[in-house]
Coordinates of C-alpha atoms in Angstrom, one line a residue:
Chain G
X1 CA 0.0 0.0 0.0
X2 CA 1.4 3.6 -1.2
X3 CA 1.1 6.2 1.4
X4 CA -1.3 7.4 -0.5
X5 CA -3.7 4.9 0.0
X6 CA -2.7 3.8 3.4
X7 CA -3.6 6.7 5.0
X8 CA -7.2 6.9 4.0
X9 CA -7.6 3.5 4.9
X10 CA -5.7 4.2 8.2
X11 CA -7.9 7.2 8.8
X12 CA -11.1 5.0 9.0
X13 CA -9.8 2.8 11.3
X14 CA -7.6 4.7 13.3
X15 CA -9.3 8.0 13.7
X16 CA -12.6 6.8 15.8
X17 CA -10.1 5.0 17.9
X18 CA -8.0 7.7 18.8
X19 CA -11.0 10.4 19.5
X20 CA -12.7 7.7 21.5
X21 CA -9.6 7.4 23.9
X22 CA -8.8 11.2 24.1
X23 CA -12.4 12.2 24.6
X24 CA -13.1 9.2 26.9
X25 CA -9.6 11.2 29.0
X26 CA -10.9 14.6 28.7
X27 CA -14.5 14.4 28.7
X28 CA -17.2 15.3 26.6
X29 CA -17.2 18.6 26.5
X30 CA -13.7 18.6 24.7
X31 CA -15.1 16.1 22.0
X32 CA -13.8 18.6 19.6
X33 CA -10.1 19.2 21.0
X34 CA -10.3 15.5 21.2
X35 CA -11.2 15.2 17.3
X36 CA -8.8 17.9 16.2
X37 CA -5.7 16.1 17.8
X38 CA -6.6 13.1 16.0
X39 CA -7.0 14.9 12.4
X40 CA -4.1 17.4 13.2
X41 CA -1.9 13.9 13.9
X42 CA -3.4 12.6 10.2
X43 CA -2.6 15.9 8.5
X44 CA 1.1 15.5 10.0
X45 CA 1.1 11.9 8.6
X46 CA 0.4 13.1 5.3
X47 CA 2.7 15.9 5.3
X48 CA 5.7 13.3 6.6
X49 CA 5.3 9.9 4.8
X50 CA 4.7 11.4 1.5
X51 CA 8.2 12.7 1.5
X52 CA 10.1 10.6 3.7
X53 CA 7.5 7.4 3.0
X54 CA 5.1 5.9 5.9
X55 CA 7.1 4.3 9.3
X56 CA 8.1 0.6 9.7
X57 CA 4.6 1.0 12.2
X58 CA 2.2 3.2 10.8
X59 CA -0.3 2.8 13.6
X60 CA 2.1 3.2 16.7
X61 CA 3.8 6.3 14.8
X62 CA 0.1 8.1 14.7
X63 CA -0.6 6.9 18.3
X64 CA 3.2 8.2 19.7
X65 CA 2.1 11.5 17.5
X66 CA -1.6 11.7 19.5
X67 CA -0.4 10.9 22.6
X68 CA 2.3 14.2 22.2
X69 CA 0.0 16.5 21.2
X70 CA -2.5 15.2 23.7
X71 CA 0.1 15.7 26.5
X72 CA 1.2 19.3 25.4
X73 CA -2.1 20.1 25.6
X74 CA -3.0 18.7 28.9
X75 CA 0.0 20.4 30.1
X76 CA -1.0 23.7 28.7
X77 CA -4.1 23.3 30.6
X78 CA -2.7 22.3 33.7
X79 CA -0.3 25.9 33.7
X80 CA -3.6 27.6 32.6
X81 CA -5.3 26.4 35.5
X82 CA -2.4 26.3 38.1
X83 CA -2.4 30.1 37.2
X84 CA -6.2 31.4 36.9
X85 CA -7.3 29.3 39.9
X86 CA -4.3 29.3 42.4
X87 CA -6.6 28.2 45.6
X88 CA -7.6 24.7 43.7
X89 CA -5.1 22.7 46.3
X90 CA -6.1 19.4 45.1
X91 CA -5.6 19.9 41.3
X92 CA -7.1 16.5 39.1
X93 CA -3.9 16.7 36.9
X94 CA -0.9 16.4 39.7
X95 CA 1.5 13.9 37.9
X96 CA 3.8 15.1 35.6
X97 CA 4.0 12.0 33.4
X98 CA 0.2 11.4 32.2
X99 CA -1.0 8.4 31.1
X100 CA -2.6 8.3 27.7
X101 CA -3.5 4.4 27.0
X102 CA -3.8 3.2 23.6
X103 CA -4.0 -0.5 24.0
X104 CA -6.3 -1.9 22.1
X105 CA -8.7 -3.0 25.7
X106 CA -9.0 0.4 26.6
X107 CA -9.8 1.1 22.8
X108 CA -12.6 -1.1 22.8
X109 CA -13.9 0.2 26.2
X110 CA -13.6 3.7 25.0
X111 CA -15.4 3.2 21.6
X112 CA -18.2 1.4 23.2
X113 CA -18.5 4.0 26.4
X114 CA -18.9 6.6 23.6
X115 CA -21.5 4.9 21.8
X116 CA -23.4 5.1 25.0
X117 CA -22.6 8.3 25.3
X118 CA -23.3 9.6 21.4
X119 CA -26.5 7.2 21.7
X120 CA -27.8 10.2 24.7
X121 CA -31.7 10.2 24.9
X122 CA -31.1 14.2 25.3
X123 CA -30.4 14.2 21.5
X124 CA -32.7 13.7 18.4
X125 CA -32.2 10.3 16.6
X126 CA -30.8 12.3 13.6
X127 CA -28.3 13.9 15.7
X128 CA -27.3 10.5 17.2
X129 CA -26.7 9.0 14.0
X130 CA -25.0 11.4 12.6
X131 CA -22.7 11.7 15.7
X132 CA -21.8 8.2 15.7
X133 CA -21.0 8.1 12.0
X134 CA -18.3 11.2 12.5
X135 CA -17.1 9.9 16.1
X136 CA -17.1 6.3 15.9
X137 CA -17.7 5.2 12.3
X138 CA -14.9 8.8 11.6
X139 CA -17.2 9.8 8.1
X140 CA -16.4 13.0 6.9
X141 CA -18.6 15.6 6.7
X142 CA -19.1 15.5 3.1
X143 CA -19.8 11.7 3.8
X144 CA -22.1 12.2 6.0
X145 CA -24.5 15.1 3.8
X146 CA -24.5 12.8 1.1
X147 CA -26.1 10.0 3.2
X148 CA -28.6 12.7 4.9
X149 CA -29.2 14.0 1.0
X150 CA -28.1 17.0 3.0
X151 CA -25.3 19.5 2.5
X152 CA -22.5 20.4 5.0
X153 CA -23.5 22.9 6.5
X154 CA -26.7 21.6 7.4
X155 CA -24.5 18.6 9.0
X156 CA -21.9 20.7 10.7
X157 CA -24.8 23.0 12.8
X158 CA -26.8 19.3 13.7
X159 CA -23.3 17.9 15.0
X160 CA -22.0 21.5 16.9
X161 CA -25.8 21.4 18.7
X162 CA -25.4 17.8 19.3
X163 CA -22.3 18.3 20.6
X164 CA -23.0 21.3 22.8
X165 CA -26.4 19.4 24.5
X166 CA -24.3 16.5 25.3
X167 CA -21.9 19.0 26.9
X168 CA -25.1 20.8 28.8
X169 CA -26.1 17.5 29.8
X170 CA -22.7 16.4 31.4
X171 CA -23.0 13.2 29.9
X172 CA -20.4 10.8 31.3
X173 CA -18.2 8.8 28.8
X174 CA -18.6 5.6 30.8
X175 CA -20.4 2.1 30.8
X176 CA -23.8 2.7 32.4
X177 CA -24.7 1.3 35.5
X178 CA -26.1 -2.3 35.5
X179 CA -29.3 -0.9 36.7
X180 CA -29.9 1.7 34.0
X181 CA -28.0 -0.9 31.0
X182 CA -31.2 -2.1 29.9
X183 CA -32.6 1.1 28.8
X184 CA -29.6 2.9 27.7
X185 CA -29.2 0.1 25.5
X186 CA -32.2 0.2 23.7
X187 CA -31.5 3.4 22.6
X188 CA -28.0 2.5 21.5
X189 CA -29.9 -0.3 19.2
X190 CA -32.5 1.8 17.7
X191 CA -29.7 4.4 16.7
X192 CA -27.3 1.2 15.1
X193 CA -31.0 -0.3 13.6
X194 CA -31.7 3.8 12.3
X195 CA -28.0 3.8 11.1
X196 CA -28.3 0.3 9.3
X197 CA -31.8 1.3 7.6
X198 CA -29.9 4.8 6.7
X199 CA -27.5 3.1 4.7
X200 CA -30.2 0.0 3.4
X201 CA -32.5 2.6 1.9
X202 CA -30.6 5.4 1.4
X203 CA -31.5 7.5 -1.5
X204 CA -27.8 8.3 -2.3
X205 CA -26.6 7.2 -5.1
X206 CA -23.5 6.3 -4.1
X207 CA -23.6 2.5 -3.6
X208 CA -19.6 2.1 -1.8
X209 CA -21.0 4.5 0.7
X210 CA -24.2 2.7 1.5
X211 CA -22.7 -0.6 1.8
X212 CA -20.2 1.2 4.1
X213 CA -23.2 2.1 6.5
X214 CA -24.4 -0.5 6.9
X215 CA -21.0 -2.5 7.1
X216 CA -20.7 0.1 9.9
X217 CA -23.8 -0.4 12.1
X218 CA -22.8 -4.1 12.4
X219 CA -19.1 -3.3 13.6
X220 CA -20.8 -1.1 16.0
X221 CA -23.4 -3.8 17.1
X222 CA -20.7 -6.4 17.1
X223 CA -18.8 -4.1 19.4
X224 CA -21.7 -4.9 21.9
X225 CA -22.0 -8.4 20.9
X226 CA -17.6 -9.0 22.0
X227 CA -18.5 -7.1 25.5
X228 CA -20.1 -9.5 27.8
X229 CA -22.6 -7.2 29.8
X230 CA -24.1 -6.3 26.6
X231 CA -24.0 -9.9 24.9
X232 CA -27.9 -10.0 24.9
X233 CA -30.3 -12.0 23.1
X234 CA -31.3 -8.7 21.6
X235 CA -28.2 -7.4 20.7
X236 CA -27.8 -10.8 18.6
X237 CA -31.3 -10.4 17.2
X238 CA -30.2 -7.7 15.5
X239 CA -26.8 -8.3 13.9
X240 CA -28.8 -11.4 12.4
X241 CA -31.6 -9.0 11.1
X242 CA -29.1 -7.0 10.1
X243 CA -27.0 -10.2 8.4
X244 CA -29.8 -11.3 6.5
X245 CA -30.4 -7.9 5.1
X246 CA -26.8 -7.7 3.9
X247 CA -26.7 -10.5 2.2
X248 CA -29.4 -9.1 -0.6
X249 CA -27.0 -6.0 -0.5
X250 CA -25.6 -7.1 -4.3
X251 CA -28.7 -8.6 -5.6
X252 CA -31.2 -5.3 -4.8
X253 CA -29.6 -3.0 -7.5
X254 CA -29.0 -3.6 -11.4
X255 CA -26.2 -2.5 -13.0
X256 CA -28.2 0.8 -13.6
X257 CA -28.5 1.2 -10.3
X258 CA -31.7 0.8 -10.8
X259 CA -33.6 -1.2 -7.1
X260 CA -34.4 -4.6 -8.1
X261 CA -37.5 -6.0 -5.8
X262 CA -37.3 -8.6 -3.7
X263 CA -39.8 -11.2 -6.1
X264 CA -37.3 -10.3 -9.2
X265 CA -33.9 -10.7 -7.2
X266 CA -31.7 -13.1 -8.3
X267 CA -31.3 -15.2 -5.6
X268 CA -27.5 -16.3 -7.1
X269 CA -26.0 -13.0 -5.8
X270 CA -27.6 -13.5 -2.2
X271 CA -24.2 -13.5 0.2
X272 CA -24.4 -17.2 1.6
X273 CA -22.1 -16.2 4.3
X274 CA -23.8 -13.7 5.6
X275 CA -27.3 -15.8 5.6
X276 CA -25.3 -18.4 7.7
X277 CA -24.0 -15.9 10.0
X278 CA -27.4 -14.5 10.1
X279 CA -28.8 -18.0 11.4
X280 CA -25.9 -18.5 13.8
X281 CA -26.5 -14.7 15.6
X282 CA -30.8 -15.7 15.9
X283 CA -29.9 -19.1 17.1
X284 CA -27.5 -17.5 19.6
X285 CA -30.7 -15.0 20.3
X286 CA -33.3 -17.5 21.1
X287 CA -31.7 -18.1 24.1
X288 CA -33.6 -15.7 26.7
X289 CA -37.3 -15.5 27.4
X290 CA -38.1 -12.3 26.1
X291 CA -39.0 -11.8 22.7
X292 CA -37.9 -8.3 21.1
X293 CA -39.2 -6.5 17.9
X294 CA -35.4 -7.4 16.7
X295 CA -36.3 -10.9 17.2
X296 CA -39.5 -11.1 14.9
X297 CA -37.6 -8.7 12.4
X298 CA -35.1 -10.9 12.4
X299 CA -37.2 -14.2 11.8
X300 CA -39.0 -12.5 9.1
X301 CA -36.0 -11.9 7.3
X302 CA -34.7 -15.1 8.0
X303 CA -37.8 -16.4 6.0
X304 CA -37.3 -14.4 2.9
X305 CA -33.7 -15.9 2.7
X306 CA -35.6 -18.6 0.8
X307 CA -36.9 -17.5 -2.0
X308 CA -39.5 -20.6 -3.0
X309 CA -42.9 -19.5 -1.8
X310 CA -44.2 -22.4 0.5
X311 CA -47.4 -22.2 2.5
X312 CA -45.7 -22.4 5.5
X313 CA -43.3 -19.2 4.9
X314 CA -45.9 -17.2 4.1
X315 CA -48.1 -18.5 7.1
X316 CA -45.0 -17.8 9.3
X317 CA -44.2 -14.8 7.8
X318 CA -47.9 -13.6 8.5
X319 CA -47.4 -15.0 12.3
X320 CA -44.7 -12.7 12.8
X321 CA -46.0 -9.8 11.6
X322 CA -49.0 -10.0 13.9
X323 CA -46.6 -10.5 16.7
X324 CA -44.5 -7.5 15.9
X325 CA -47.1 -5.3 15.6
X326 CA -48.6 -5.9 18.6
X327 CA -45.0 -5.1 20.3
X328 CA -44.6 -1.9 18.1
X329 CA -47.4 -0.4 15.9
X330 CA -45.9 0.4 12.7
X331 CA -47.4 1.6 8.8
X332 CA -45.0 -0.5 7.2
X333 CA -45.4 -3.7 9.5
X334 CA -49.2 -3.4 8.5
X335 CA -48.7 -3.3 5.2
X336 CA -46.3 -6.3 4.5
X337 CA -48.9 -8.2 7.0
X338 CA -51.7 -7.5 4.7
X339 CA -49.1 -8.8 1.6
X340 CA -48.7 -11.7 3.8
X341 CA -51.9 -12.1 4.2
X342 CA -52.3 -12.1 0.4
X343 CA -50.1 -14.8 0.6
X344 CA -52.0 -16.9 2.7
X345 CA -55.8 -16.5 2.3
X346 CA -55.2 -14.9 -1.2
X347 CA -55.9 -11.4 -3.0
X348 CA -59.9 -10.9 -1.8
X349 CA -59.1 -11.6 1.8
X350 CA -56.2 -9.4 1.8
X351 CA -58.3 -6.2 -0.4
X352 CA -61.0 -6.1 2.4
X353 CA -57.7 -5.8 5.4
X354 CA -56.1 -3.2 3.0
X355 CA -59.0 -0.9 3.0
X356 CA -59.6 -0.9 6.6
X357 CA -55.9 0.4 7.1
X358 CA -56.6 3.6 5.2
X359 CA -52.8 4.8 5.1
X360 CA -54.1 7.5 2.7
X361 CA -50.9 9.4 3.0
X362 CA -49.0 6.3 2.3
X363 CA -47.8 5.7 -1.3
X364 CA -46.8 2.4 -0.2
X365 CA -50.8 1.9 0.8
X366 CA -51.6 2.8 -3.0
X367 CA -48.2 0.1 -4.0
X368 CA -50.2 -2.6 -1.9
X369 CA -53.5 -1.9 -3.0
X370 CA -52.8 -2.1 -7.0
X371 CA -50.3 -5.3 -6.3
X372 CA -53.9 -6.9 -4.9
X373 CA -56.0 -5.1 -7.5
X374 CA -53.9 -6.7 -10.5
X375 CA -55.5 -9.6 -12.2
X376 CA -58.7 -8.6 -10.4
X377 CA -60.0 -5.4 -11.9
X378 CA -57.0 -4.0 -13.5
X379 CA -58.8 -0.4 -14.2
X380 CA -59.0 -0.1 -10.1
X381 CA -55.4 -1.2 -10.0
X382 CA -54.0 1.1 -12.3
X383 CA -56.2 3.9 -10.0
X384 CA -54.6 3.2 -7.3
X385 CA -50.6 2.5 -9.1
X386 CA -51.2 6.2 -10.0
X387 CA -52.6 7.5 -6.6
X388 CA -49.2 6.2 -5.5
X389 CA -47.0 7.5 -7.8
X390 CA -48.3 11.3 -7.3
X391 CA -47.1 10.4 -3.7
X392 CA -44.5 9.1 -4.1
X393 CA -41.4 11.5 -3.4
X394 CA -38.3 9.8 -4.6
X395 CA -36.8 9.1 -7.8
X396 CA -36.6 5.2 -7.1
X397 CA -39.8 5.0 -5.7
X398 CA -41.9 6.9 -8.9
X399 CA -39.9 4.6 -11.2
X400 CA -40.6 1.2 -9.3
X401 CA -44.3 2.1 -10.0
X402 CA -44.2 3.2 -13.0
X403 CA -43.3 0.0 -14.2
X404 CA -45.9 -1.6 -12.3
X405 CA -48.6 0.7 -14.2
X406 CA -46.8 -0.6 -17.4
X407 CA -46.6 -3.9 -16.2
X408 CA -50.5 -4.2 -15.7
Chain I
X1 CA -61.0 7.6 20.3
X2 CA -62.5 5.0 23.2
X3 CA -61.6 2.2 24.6
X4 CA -63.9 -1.6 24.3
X5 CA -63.5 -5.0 25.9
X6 CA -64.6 -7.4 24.0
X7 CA -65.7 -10.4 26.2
X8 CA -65.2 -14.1 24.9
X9 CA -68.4 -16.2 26.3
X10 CA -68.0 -19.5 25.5
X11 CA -71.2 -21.7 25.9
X12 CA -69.8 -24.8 27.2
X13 CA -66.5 -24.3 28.8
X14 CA -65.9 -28.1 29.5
X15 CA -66.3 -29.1 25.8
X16 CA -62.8 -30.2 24.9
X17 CA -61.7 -29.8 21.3
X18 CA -59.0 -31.9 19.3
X19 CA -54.9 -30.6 19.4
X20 CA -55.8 -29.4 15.5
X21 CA -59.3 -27.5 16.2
X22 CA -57.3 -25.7 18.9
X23 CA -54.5 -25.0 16.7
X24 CA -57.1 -23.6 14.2
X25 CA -58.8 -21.3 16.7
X26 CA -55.3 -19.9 18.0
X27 CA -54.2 -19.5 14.1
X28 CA -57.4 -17.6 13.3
X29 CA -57.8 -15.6 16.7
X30 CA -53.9 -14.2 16.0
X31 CA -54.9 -13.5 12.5
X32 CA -58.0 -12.0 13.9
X33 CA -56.2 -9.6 16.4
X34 CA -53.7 -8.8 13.5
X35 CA -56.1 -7.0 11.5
X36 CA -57.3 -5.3 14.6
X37 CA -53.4 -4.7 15.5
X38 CA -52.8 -3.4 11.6
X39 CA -55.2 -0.6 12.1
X40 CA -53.4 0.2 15.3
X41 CA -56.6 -0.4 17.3
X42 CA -55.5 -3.2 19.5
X43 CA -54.8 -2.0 23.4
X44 CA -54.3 -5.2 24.3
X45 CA -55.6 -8.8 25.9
X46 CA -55.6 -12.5 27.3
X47 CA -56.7 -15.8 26.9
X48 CA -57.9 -17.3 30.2
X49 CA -57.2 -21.2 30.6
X50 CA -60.2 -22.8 32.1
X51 CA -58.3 -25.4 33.7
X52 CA -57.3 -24.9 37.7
X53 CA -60.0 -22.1 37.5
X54 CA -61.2 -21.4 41.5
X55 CA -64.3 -19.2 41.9
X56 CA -64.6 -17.9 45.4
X57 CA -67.5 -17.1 47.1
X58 CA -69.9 -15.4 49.9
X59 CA -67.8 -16.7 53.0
X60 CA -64.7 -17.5 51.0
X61 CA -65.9 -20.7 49.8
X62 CA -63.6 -22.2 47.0
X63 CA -64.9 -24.2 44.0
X64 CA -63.8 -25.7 41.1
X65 CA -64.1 -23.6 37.3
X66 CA -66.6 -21.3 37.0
X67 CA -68.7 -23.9 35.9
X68 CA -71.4 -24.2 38.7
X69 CA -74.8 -24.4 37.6
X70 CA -74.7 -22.3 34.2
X71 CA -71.9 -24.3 31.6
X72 CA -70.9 -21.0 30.7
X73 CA -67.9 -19.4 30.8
X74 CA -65.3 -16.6 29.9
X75 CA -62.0 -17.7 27.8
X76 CA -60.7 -14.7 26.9
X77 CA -60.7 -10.8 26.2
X78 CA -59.0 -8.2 24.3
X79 CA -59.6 -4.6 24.5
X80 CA -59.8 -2.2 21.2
X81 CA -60.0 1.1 20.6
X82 CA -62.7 2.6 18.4
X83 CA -64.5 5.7 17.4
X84 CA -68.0 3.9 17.9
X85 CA -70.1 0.9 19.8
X86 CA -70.8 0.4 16.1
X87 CA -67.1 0.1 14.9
X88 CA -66.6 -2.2 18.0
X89 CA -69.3 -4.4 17.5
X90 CA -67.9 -4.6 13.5
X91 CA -64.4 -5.8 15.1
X92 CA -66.3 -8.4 17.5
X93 CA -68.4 -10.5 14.5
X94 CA -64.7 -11.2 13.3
X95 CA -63.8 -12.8 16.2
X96 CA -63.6 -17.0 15.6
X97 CA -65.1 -17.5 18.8
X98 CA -68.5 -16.8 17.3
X99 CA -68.1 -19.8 15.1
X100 CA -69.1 -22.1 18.3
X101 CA -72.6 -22.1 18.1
X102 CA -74.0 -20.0 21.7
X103 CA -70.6 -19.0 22.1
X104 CA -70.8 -15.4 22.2
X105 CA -68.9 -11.7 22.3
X106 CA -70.1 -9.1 24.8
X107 CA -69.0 -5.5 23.6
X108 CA -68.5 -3.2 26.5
X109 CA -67.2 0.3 26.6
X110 CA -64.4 0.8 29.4
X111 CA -65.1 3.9 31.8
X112 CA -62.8 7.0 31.1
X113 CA -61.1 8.0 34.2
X114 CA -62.7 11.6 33.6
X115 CA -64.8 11.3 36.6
X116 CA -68.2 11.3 34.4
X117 CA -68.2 7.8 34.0

């Protein structure tokens, strides 16, 4: 690897681990002094190895680099504050020689205590996600707008707030307590599940980065997975889910770019691996006694690994949807039960559930209603193909049923 | 929006149906509460086993099952939300129970902590 490439590979993996550390050592509120050291010690890699080409140890010289200017800094601080506040007797930073630990434990520690931290209830889901993509995932800001369909600016005010509120707030960089575990981690999965779905059905165009999301949001959630307290039958729900999903990554696009539905997918490009590691994290998760909305998501997905429609995945499928909805209401879950349903009791059945949902500001409800229309009364379907498509909002989306309407 | 239980009567608690007729009812009954779940009008529910049922009485006498002198008996209950008894009542003629013949579905509203009711 040229210097040229190392260090942007370098920067993604070394970045997030040498914020985490820093700001984990000087707290929240210096998230940003933390951040700077770590891109000021890139921007002095660059400038050095491209003329005198990268060290025998390219990862220990950028960690000797950020522990230096860590140190000045802290020192700088500590003269600051010897010399403002003279009557502080018992002064934190006594010892001359501070400790700044870069082993890879207190790496892992300090990555996960800050994705307890970044995933704050005090902050907006957007904010989280974006947060952990900068801090622990180490996305640029560029990066970041283009997965938002946002600009920079927009991104840099969301994080700066973000950033200032978990300040206000005085989160603490820290594992929570055993007591409060359980709910702080159901935040933390919701933002990795968000993050994963940012980068599944992202609009962006720019398929490396996508994949790179979601890629992401299981590192993060295998993070939780390697840590023992956090080793839950949830936390393994969702990697699975999030397996499954992955493994379609190559299949759902044509070489247009164009989405390719699941029906018309060819199921040759389905990842294998990642189905099996799928059904190796939801047999590891069906080992408690409670039954999350990860779980059900996950089993659904399972069952749309095989791609032969059978009575009894359809009748599954349908099972699982009427469990997950009773755990967590949502428009989508009702829709894909009523397709389900379709499945099971057939098109009639399903048309008299449909119209009883009246998601009327739903394009998908239109989708769904013209997919149980066709081959019935194909005028009505085509009604409702078009009531969709004047709703729909994206690109992908108006094109998908456009070809419906042309297909009927 | 209010809130409705919906009461399962069941006219003969101590008929016992076949391992597959049970494994119908529970298939339809989820499907049932799935529609009413899809619509986001399910608040919630429970199926109540008749077996090791106790009634207590007037003087704390304990008997067996709520089957005394009248064979019927509750099995179950969910509660809904609705905008109308009417709306209600539509939910309840989907429910399977009503396919045992005398079993039936009592529709009541639940009392608003409002004071007024």
């Amino acid at each position: 690897m040229t210097s040229e490439e190392l260090i942007p590979h370098l920067f993604r993996t070394e970045f997030t681990k040498i914020t985490a550390v820093l700001c984990k050592l000087f707290g929240i509120e210096h998230i940003q002094v933390a951040e700077d050291i770590a891109g000021e010690t890139f921007l002095l890699a660059l400038e050095t190895w491209s003329y005198k080409g990268a060290p025998e140890n390219p990862v220990a010289w950028l960690y000797a680099v950020a522990k230096n200017k860590a140190k000045n800094i802290l020192k700088r601080n500590q003269t600051f504050s010897k010399k403002i506040q003279p009557q502080l007797k018992n002064s934190v930073v006594t010892s001359s020689e501070i400790e700044i630990d870069l082993s890879e434990k207190n790496i892992t520690d300090s990555q996960l205590q800050m994705l307890f931290a970044v995933c704050h209830p005090s902050i907006s889901a957007e904010a989280q996600i974006s947060l952990a993509l900068r801090i622990l995932c180490g996305f640029g800001i560029e990066e970041i707008a283009n997965a938002f369909l946002s600009n920079k600016e927009t991104i840099n005010k969301r994080l700066y707030r973000a950033k200032e509120k978990l300040h206000h707030e005085k989160v603490q960089i820290e594992f929570p307590s055993e007591k409060e575990i359980d709910k702080r981690l159901d935040n933390v999965l919701t933002t990795l599940y968000l993050l994963f779905n940012e980068g599944y059905y992202s609009e962006s165009s720019d398929n490396i980065l996508r994949e790179d999301l979601c890629l992401e949001a299981m590192r993060l959630t295998y993070l939780l997975i390697e840590n023992e307290q956090t080793n839950l039958p949830r936390v393994n729900a969702l990697l699975s889910l999030m397996c499954f999903h992955a493994s379609r990554f190559a299949a759902r696009k044509n070489e247009n770019g164009e989405v390719v539905l699941y029906q018309d997918q060819d199921e040759k490009l389905w990842n294998a691996e990642l189905i099996s590691k799928g059904i190796f994290f939801i047999n590891k998760a069906s080992q408690g006694k409670i039954i999350s909305k990860y779980h059900l998501e996950a089993s659904i997905a399972y069952w749309h690994t095989i791609k032969a429609d059978t009575k009894e995945k359809w009748e599954s499928i349908l099972l699982l949807y009427n469990q997950l909805l009773q755990i967590e209401y949502s428009p989508v879950a009702a829709l894909n039960r009523t397709f389900a349903l379709s499945k099971v009791y057939g098109k009639q059945e399903a048309i008299k559930e449909a119209e009883k949902l009246q998601l009327t500001n739903n394009h998908y409800y239109y989708t769904l209603l013209g997919e149980l229309y066709k081959d019935i009364n194909n005028t009505k379907a085509k009604q409702y193909f078009e009531a969709a498509y004047s709703l729909a909002k994206t690109q992908t989306d108006k094109r998908t049923i456009k070809k419906k309407i042309a297909g009927l | 929006m209010d809130e409705y239980i919906l009461i399962f009567r069941h006219e003969d608690g101590k008929k016992i149906a076949s391992p597959e007729q049970m494994q119908k009812w529970m298939k339809q009954t989820m499907d049932w509460i799935g529609g009413i779940t899809a619509q986001n009008k399910f608040s919630g529910g429970n199926g109540l086993p008749f077996e090791d049922a106790k009634v207590v009485g007037y003087n704390g006498v304990v008997t067996n099952g709520p089957f005394g002198d009248i064979k019927e008996t509750i099995g179950g209950y969910i509660i809904i939300k609705a905008d109308s008894t009417d709306e209600a009542v539509e939910f309840a003629k989907g429910s399977p129970v009503l396919q045992g013949e005398g079993n039936t579905v009592e529709v009541r509203k639940i009392a608003k902590r409002d004071g007024v009711h």
